[in-house]
Amino acid sequence: MIEDRNYYEIHREEWQTFHQDSIPAITEEELKELTSLNDRLSLEDVKDVYVPLVHMFDIYLQQYRNLQRDKSRFLGRSYEPSPLIIGVTGSVAVGKSTTARVLQNLLKRAYPTKAVELMTTDGFLYPNRILRERNIMDRKGFPESYDMENLVQFLLDVKTGKPNVQFPVYSHRIYDVVPGDYEEVNHPDILIVEGINVLQLPSNQQIYVSDFFDFSIYVDAEEDMIEKWYIERFEMLMDLAIDQPDNYYYNYAIGKREDAIEMARGVWKRVNLKNLREYIYPTITRANLVIHKTTNHFIDELYIKKY
């Protein structure tokens, strides 16, 4: 839980009073499609937490557009809108993917004529082949495992209006970047960028990923809870892989479950917890908004930066 005088601390009971009935509701079936494998999210959560958040984004979007127009008018140039970019970050298994997808869905409903796109930075991980060559496979997810130069170039291209900008695709099924597989964004009005590394400041970069953000969100929870969710997700991924020999989790699924879980706990402590403490959590005070979760992924508090 963040303790910083630069943030307003808002309990859920107060935050939900900012709700307005102006966005078409999400159905239970739609919510299931948006929720990550081991995450938990209810329609009440959407109404209490995410709908007010979208209304707050509307303030940012209007101010952003006005600033762009005023700047163009001052310079005597034609107005060329660039996308509002929102960054979403947090630990592995904390539920940031769910946050990003729900936001995208609600923003599409709030702005039916605008293009609202979502990309994850996982695709900019170096392929496992390169990680092995560099002997950093056990550092996967750490700053040096990402192709930050191409990630920054992607965001620069999108922000400056380049059409049909491609980004690589990562598959958790094969635990690797998918060779030759790309998705693209084309002149989005709003782009959501989700990943554990989006607020980090690599020492060898002149431009940072966060330089392109107009708003950023950090999804937070206590370490022991995130570990619990990580192990739960690992077990669910094993269950899904039991009949899929080409799945990365298949060998764990057909072996001794106790051994697989013990291995996962080791990976959490040796890799993910270390990454969280050293590189992810230290970026929390760079976020404009912190969403704090407690037991069963329940969102109890939000922290909004005062400036």
GROMACS .gro file of N, CA and C in nm, residues 110-231:
model
  366
  110ALA      N    1  -1.762   0.415  -2.419
  110ALA     CA    2  -1.775   0.558  -2.393
  110ALA      C    3  -1.752   0.641  -2.519
  111TYR      N    4  -1.664   0.592  -2.607
  111TYR     CA    5  -1.631   0.664  -2.731
  111TYR      C    6  -1.649   0.571  -2.851
  112PRO      N    7  -1.773   0.544  -2.889
  112PRO     CA    8  -1.798   0.446  -2.997
  112PRO      C    9  -1.742   0.486  -3.132
  113THR      N   10  -1.711   0.613  -3.153
  113THR     CA   11  -1.657   0.656  -3.282
  113THR      C   12  -1.504   0.662  -3.281
  114LYS      N   13  -1.442   0.632  -3.167
  114LYS     CA   14  -1.296   0.640  -3.158
  114LYS      C   15  -1.233   0.501  -3.160
  115ALA      N   16  -1.109   0.496  -3.207
  115ALA     CA   17  -1.034   0.371  -3.209
  115ALA      C   18  -0.955   0.359  -3.079
  116VAL      N   19  -0.987   0.257  -3.001
  116VAL     CA   20  -0.920   0.232  -2.872
  116VAL      C   21  -0.846   0.100  -2.884
  117GLU      N   22  -0.713   0.104  -2.884
  117GLU     CA   23  -0.632  -0.014  -2.907
  117GLU      C   24  -0.556  -0.053  -2.779
  118LEU      N   25  -0.514  -0.180  -2.775
  118LEU     CA   26  -0.440  -0.233  -2.662
  118LEU      C   27  -0.323  -0.316  -2.712
  119MET      N   28  -0.206  -0.296  -2.654
  119MET     CA   29  -0.092  -0.382  -2.684
  119MET      C   30  -0.019  -0.414  -2.554
  120THR      N   31   0.045  -0.531  -2.551
  120THR     CA   32   0.124  -0.570  -2.435
  120THR      C   33   0.271  -0.572  -2.474
  121THR      N   34   0.357  -0.539  -2.381
  121THR     CA   35   0.500  -0.532  -2.411
  121THR      C   36   0.567  -0.669  -2.411
  122ASP      N   37   0.494  -0.776  -2.378
  122ASP     CA   38   0.553  -0.910  -2.377
  122ASP      C   39   0.616  -0.945  -2.512
  123GLY      N   40   0.554  -0.895  -2.619
  123GLY     CA   41   0.606  -0.925  -2.752
  123GLY      C   42   0.744  -0.869  -2.777
  124PHE      N   43   0.784  -0.772  -2.696
  124PHE     CA   44   0.916  -0.711  -2.711
  124PHE      C   45   1.022  -0.779  -2.623
  125LEU      N   46   0.984  -0.887  -2.556
  125LEU     CA   47   1.085  -0.972  -2.494
  125LEU      C   48   1.171  -1.031  -2.605
  126TYR      N   49   1.299  -1.047  -2.579
  126TYR     CA   50   1.381  -1.119  -2.676
  126TYR      C   51   1.334  -1.264  -2.681
  127PRO      N   52   1.337  -1.327  -2.799
  127PRO     CA   53   1.299  -1.469  -2.807
  127PRO      C   54   1.386  -1.554  -2.715
  128ASN      N   55   1.331  -1.665  -2.672
  128ASN     CA   56   1.404  -1.754  -2.580
  128ASN      C   57   1.541  -1.793  -2.636
  129ARG      N   58   1.548  -1.808  -2.767
  129ARG     CA   59   1.676  -1.843  -2.830
  129ARG      C   60   1.784  -1.741  -2.796
  130ILE      N   61   1.749  -1.613  -2.804
  130ILE     CA   62   1.846  -1.507  -2.775
  130ILE      C   63   1.875  -1.501  -2.625
  131LEU      N   64   1.772  -1.520  -2.544
  131LEU     CA   65   1.794  -1.520  -2.398
  131LEU      C   66   1.890  -1.631  -2.358
  132ARG      N   67   1.879  -1.748  -2.423
  132ARG     CA   68   1.971  -1.857  -2.393
  132ARG      C   69   2.112  -1.824  -2.440
  133GLU      N   70   2.122  -1.765  -2.559
  133GLU     CA   71   2.254  -1.728  -2.612
  133GLU      C   72   2.325  -1.630  -2.519
  134ARG      N   73   2.247  -1.541  -2.458
  134ARG     CA   74   2.304  -1.440  -2.368
  134ARG      C   75   2.311  -1.487  -2.223
  135ASN      N   76   2.267  -1.611  -2.203
  135ASN     CA   77   2.270  -1.671  -2.069
  135ASN      C   78   2.189  -1.590  -1.967
  136ILE      N   79   2.073  -1.541  -2.012
  136ILE     CA   80   1.986  -1.464  -1.921
  136ILE      C   81   1.844  -1.519  -1.921
  137MET      N   82   1.830  -1.649  -1.951
  137MET     CA   83   1.697  -1.708  -1.951
  137MET      C   84   1.631  -1.696  -1.813
  138ASP      N   85   1.714  -1.703  -1.707
  138ASP     CA   86   1.659  -1.691  -1.572
  138ASP      C   87   1.638  -1.544  -1.533
  139ARG      N   88   1.660  -1.454  -1.628
  139ARG     CA   89   1.634  -1.311  -1.606
  139ARG      C   90   1.520  -1.265  -1.696
  140LYS      N   91   1.443  -1.357  -1.747
  140LYS     CA   92   1.331  -1.323  -1.835
  140LYS      C   93   1.231  -1.236  -1.758
  141GLY      N   94   1.201  -1.119  -1.816
  141GLY     CA   95   1.114  -1.023  -1.749
  141GLY      C   96   1.192  -0.908  -1.686
  142PHE      N   97   1.323  -0.928  -1.665
  142PHE     CA   98   1.408  -0.821  -1.615
  142PHE      C   99   1.438  -0.722  -1.728
  143PRO      N  100   1.479  -0.601  -1.698
  143PRO     CA  101   1.498  -0.499  -1.802
  143PRO      C  102   1.583  -0.545  -1.920
  144GLU      N  103   1.691  -0.620  -1.894
  144GLU     CA  104   1.781  -0.658  -2.003
  144GLU      C  105   1.722  -0.763  -2.096
  145SER      N  106   1.607  -0.822  -2.061
  145SER     CA  107   1.546  -0.924  -2.146
  145SER      C  108   1.452  -0.865  -2.251
  146TYR      N  109   1.434  -0.733  -2.250
  146TYR     CA  110   1.345  -0.667  -2.345
  146TYR      C  111   1.423  -0.593  -2.454
  147ASP      N  112   1.366  -0.592  -2.573
  147ASP     CA  113   1.419  -0.512  -2.683
  147ASP      C  114   1.361  -0.371  -2.670
  148MET      N  115   1.417  -0.295  -2.578
  148MET     CA  116   1.362  -0.164  -2.546
  148MET      C  117   1.373  -0.066  -2.663
  149GLU      N  118   1.476  -0.082  -2.744
  149GLU     CA  119   1.493   0.009  -2.857
  149GLU      C  120   1.376  -0.001  -2.953
  150ASN      N  121   1.334  -0.123  -2.984
  150ASN     CA  122   1.221  -0.141  -3.076
  150ASN      C  123   1.088  -0.105  -3.010
  151LEU      N  124   1.077  -0.126  -2.878
  151LEU     CA  125   0.955  -0.086  -2.808
  151LEU      C  126   0.939   0.066  -2.812
  152VAL      N  127   1.047   0.137  -2.785
  152VAL     CA  128   1.044   0.283  -2.791
  152VAL      C  129   1.013   0.330  -2.932
  153GLN      N  130   1.071   0.264  -3.032
  153GLN     CA  131   1.044   0.303  -3.171
  153GLN      C  132   0.898   0.281  -3.207
  154PHE      N  133   0.840   0.171  -3.159
  154PHE     CA  134   0.698   0.145  -3.181
  154PHE      C  135   0.613   0.259  -3.128
  155LEU      N  136   0.639   0.299  -3.004
  155LEU     CA  137   0.560   0.406  -2.943
  155LEU      C  138   0.582   0.540  -3.013
  156LEU      N  139   0.704   0.565  -3.055
  156LEU     CA  140   0.733   0.688  -3.128
  156LEU      C  141   0.656   0.692  -3.260
  157ASP      N  142   0.653   0.579  -3.329
  157ASP     CA  143   0.580   0.573  -3.456
  157ASP      C  144   0.430   0.596  -3.435
  158VAL      N  145   0.375   0.535  -3.331
  158VAL     CA  146   0.232   0.552  -3.303
  158VAL      C  147   0.202   0.696  -3.264
  159LYS      N  148   0.283   0.751  -3.176
  159LYS     CA  149   0.257   0.886  -3.123
  159LYS      C  150   0.269   0.992  -3.232
  160THR      N  151   0.357   0.969  -3.328
  160THR     CA  152   0.378   1.068  -3.435
  160THR      C  153   0.293   1.042  -3.558
  161GLY      N  154   0.199   0.948  -3.549
  161GLY     CA  155   0.100   0.934  -3.654
  161GLY      C  156   0.134   0.841  -3.768
  162LYS      N  157   0.235   0.756  -3.752
  162LYS     CA  158   0.267   0.661  -3.857
  162LYS      C  159   0.156   0.557  -3.868
  163PRO      N  160   0.111   0.523  -3.989
  163PRO     CA  161   0.001   0.426  -4.003
  163PRO      C  162   0.050   0.281  -3.993
  164ASN      N  163  -0.041   0.193  -3.956
  164ASN     CA  164  -0.017   0.049  -3.959
  164ASN      C  165   0.116   0.010  -3.891
  165VAL      N  166   0.129   0.046  -3.764
  165VAL     CA  167   0.251   0.017  -3.689
  165VAL      C  168   0.239  -0.123  -3.628
  166GLN      N  169   0.332  -0.211  -3.660
  166GLN     CA  170   0.326  -0.349  -3.614
  166GLN      C  171   0.401  -0.368  -3.482
  167PHE      N  172   0.354  -0.468  -3.407
  167PHE     CA  173   0.426  -0.509  -3.286
  167PHE      C  174   0.421  -0.661  -3.275
  168PRO      N  175   0.529  -0.724  -3.223
  168PRO     CA  176   0.537  -0.870  -3.214
  168PRO      C  177   0.442  -0.927  -3.110
  169VAL      N  178   0.410  -1.054  -3.126
  169VAL     CA  179   0.313  -1.122  -3.040
  169VAL      C  180   0.383  -1.226  -2.953
  170TYR      N  181   0.347  -1.227  -2.826
  170TYR     CA  182   0.400  -1.326  -2.731
  170TYR      C  183   0.290  -1.426  -2.696
  171SER      N  184   0.328  -1.553  -2.684
  171SER     CA  185   0.232  -1.657  -2.648
  171SER      C  186   0.270  -1.720  -2.515
  172HIS      N  187   0.181  -1.716  -2.416
  172HIS     CA  188   0.207  -1.783  -2.289
  172HIS      C  189   0.196  -1.934  -2.306
  173ARG      N  190   0.127  -1.976  -2.410
  173ARG     CA  191   0.115  -2.120  -2.438
  173ARG      C  192   0.250  -2.182  -2.469
  174ILE      N  193   0.330  -2.112  -2.552
  174ILE     CA  194   0.463  -2.164  -2.587
  174ILE      C  195   0.573  -2.097  -2.506
  175TYR      N  196   0.535  -1.998  -2.424
  175TYR     CA  197   0.630  -1.927  -2.336
  175TYR      C  198   0.739  -1.860  -2.418
  176ASP      N  199   0.697  -1.799  -2.530
  176ASP     CA  200   0.797  -1.739  -2.619
  176ASP      C  201   0.728  -1.641  -2.714
  177VAL      N  202   0.808  -1.556  -2.778
  177VAL     CA  203   0.759  -1.471  -2.885
  177VAL      C  204   0.725  -1.561  -3.004
  178VAL      N  205   0.613  -1.536  -3.070
  178VAL     CA  206   0.569  -1.618  -3.182
  178VAL      C  207   0.643  -1.573  -3.309
  179PRO      N  208   0.726  -1.658  -3.367
  179PRO     CA  209   0.804  -1.617  -3.484
  179PRO      C  210   0.716  -1.570  -3.599
  180GLY      N  211   0.745  -1.453  -3.653
  180GLY     CA  212   0.676  -1.402  -3.770
  180GLY      C  213   0.532  -1.358  -3.747
  181ASP      N  214   0.487  -1.354  -3.623
  181ASP     CA  215   0.348  -1.316  -3.593
  181ASP      C  216   0.346  -1.173  -3.539
  182TYR      N  217   0.266  -1.088  -3.603
  182TYR     CA  218   0.258  -0.948  -3.564
  182TYR      C  219   0.112  -0.902  -3.562
  183GLU      N  220   0.085  -0.807  -3.473
  183GLU     CA  221  -0.041  -0.733  -3.478
  183GLU      C  222  -0.006  -0.588  -3.508
  184GLU      N  223  -0.108  -0.507  -3.536
  184GLU     CA  224  -0.077  -0.369  -3.569
  184GLU      C  225  -0.182  -0.274  -3.515
  185VAL      N  226  -0.142  -0.150  -3.497
  185VAL     CA  227  -0.234  -0.044  -3.463
  185VAL      C  228  -0.227   0.061  -3.573
  186ASN      N  229  -0.341   0.119  -3.604
  186ASN     CA  230  -0.347   0.214  -3.713
  186ASN      C  231  -0.420   0.340  -3.670
  187HIS      N  232  -0.345   0.443  -3.643
  187HIS     CA  233  -0.400   0.573  -3.601
  187HIS      C  234  -0.501   0.560  -3.487
  188PRO      N  235  -0.463   0.501  -3.375
  188PRO     CA  236  -0.558   0.493  -3.263
  188PRO      C  237  -0.582   0.631  -3.202
  189ASP      N  238  -0.702   0.648  -3.149
  189ASP     CA  239  -0.730   0.769  -3.072
  189ASP      C  240  -0.680   0.753  -2.929
  190ILE      N  241  -0.690   0.629  -2.879
  190ILE     CA  242  -0.640   0.595  -2.745
  190ILE      C  243  -0.566   0.463  -2.757
  191LEU      N  244  -0.447   0.456  -2.699
  191LEU     CA  245  -0.370   0.332  -2.697
  191LEU      C  246  -0.337   0.298  -2.552
  192ILE      N  247  -0.370   0.175  -2.512
  192ILE     CA  248  -0.336   0.125  -2.380
  192ILE      C  249  -0.215   0.033  -2.395
  193VAL      N  250  -0.110   0.060  -2.319
  193VAL     CA  251   0.014  -0.020  -2.324
  193VAL      C  252   0.030  -0.089  -2.189
  194GLU      N  253   0.027  -0.221  -2.189
  194GLU     CA  254   0.031  -0.298  -2.065
  194GLU      C  255   0.159  -0.380  -2.057
  195GLY      N  256   0.227  -0.376  -1.941
  195GLY     CA  257   0.347  -0.456  -1.923
  195GLY      C  258   0.417  -0.423  -1.793
  196ILE      N  259   0.499  -0.517  -1.746
  196ILE     CA  260   0.567  -0.498  -1.617
  196ILE      C  261   0.675  -0.391  -1.625
  197ASN      N  262   0.717  -0.356  -1.746
  197ASN     CA  263   0.835  -0.270  -1.762
  197ASN      C  264   0.805  -0.128  -1.806
  198VAL      N  265   0.679  -0.089  -1.814
  198VAL     CA  266   0.647   0.034  -1.886
  198VAL      C  267   0.682   0.163  -1.812
  199LEU      N  268   0.706   0.155  -1.681
  199LEU     CA  269   0.745   0.275  -1.606
  199LEU      C  270   0.893   0.275  -1.567
  200GLN      N  271   0.966   0.175  -1.615
  200GLN     CA  272   1.107   0.165  -1.578
  200GLN      C  273   1.193   0.261  -1.659
  201LEU      N  274   1.309   0.293  -1.604
  201LEU     CA  275   1.401   0.388  -1.666
  201LEU      C  276   1.535   0.320  -1.694
  202PRO      N  277   1.545   0.245  -1.803
  202PRO     CA  278   1.673   0.178  -1.834
  202PRO      C  279   1.786   0.280  -1.847
  203SER      N  280   1.901   0.246  -1.792
  203SER     CA  281   2.011   0.343  -1.786
  203SER      C  282   2.072   0.374  -1.922
  204ASN      N  283   2.051   0.287  -2.020
  204ASN     CA  284   2.115   0.308  -2.150
  204ASN      C  285   2.021   0.370  -2.253
  205GLN      N  286   1.907   0.423  -2.209
  205GLN     CA  287   1.809   0.481  -2.300
  205GLN      C  288   1.800   0.632  -2.281
  206GLN      N  289   1.797   0.705  -2.394
  206GLN     CA  290   1.776   0.850  -2.387
  206GLN      C  291   1.628   0.884  -2.379
  207ILE      N  292   1.545   0.799  -2.440
  207ILE     CA  293   1.400   0.815  -2.436
  207ILE      C  294   1.343   0.693  -2.365
  208TYR      N  295   1.251   0.715  -2.272
  208TYR     CA  296   1.191   0.606  -2.197
  208TYR      C  297   1.052   0.576  -2.249
  209VAL      N  298   1.006   0.454  -2.224
  209VAL     CA  299   0.870   0.416  -2.263
  209VAL      C  300   0.769   0.512  -2.202
  210SER      N  301   0.788   0.546  -2.075
  210SER     CA  302   0.692   0.631  -2.005
  210SER      C  303   0.687   0.773  -2.059
  211ASP      N  304   0.787   0.814  -2.137
  211ASP     CA  305   0.785   0.948  -2.197
  211ASP      C  306   0.666   0.966  -2.290
  212PHE      N  307   0.611   0.856  -2.339
  212PHE     CA  308   0.501   0.863  -2.435
  212PHE      C  309   0.364   0.856  -2.366
  213PHE      N  310   0.364   0.835  -2.234
  213PHE     CA  311   0.238   0.817  -2.163
  213PHE      C  312   0.176   0.951  -2.124
  214ASP      N  313   0.044   0.957  -2.139
  214ASP     CA  314  -0.032   1.072  -2.092
  214ASP      C  315  -0.100   1.040  -1.960
  215PHE      N  316  -0.106   0.913  -1.927
  215PHE     CA  317  -0.161   0.869  -1.798
  215PHE      C  318  -0.106   0.729  -1.771
  216SER      N  319  -0.077   0.700  -1.644
  216SER     CA  320  -0.023   0.567  -1.612
  216SER      C  321  -0.087   0.512  -1.486
  217ILE      N  322  -0.102   0.378  -1.486
  217ILE     CA  323  -0.169   0.307  -1.377
  217ILE      C  324  -0.077   0.197  -1.325
  218TYR      N  325  -0.066   0.187  -1.194
  218TYR     CA  326   0.007   0.077  -1.131
  218TYR      C  327  -0.093  -0.006  -1.051
  219VAL      N  328  -0.101  -0.136  -1.081
  219VAL     CA  329  -0.189  -0.227  -1.008
  219VAL      C  330  -0.106  -0.292  -0.898
  220ASP      N  331  -0.148  -0.274  -0.772
  220ASP     CA  332  -0.066  -0.311  -0.657
  220ASP      C  333  -0.138  -0.410  -0.566
  221ALA      N  334  -0.059  -0.491  -0.497
  221ALA     CA  335  -0.110  -0.581  -0.393
  221ALA      C  336   0.009  -0.624  -0.307
  222GLU      N  337  -0.019  -0.683  -0.192
  222GLU     CA  338   0.089  -0.729  -0.104
  222GLU      C  339   0.160  -0.848  -0.169
  223GLU      N  340   0.288  -0.863  -0.140
  223GLU     CA  341   0.369  -0.966  -0.204
  223GLU      C  342   0.314  -1.107  -0.182
  224ASP      N  343   0.268  -1.138  -0.060
  224ASP     CA  344   0.221  -1.272  -0.033
  224ASP      C  345   0.095  -1.305  -0.112
  225MET      N  346   0.013  -1.205  -0.135
  225MET     CA  347  -0.107  -1.227  -0.216
  225MET      C  348  -0.072  -1.251  -0.362
  226ILE      N  349   0.023  -1.172  -0.414
  226ILE     CA  350   0.062  -1.190  -0.553
  226ILE      C  351   0.125  -1.328  -0.573
  227GLU      N  352   0.204  -1.373  -0.476
  227GLU     CA  353   0.261  -1.508  -0.486
  227GLU      C  354   0.150  -1.613  -0.492
  228LYS      N  355   0.050  -1.598  -0.408
  228LYS     CA  356  -0.063  -1.691  -0.407
  228LYS      C  357  -0.131  -1.694  -0.543
  229TRP      N  358  -0.155  -1.575  -0.602
  229TRP     CA  359  -0.219  -1.567  -0.733
  229TRP      C  360  -0.130  -1.627  -0.842
  230TYR      N  361   0.000  -1.608  -0.828
  230TYR     CA  362   0.095  -1.663  -0.926
  230TYR      C  363   0.089  -1.816  -0.926
  231ILE      N  364   0.088  -1.875  -0.807
  231ILE     CA  365   0.083  -2.022  -0.797
  231ILE      C  366  -0.053  -2.073  -0.845
   0.00000   0.00000   0.00000
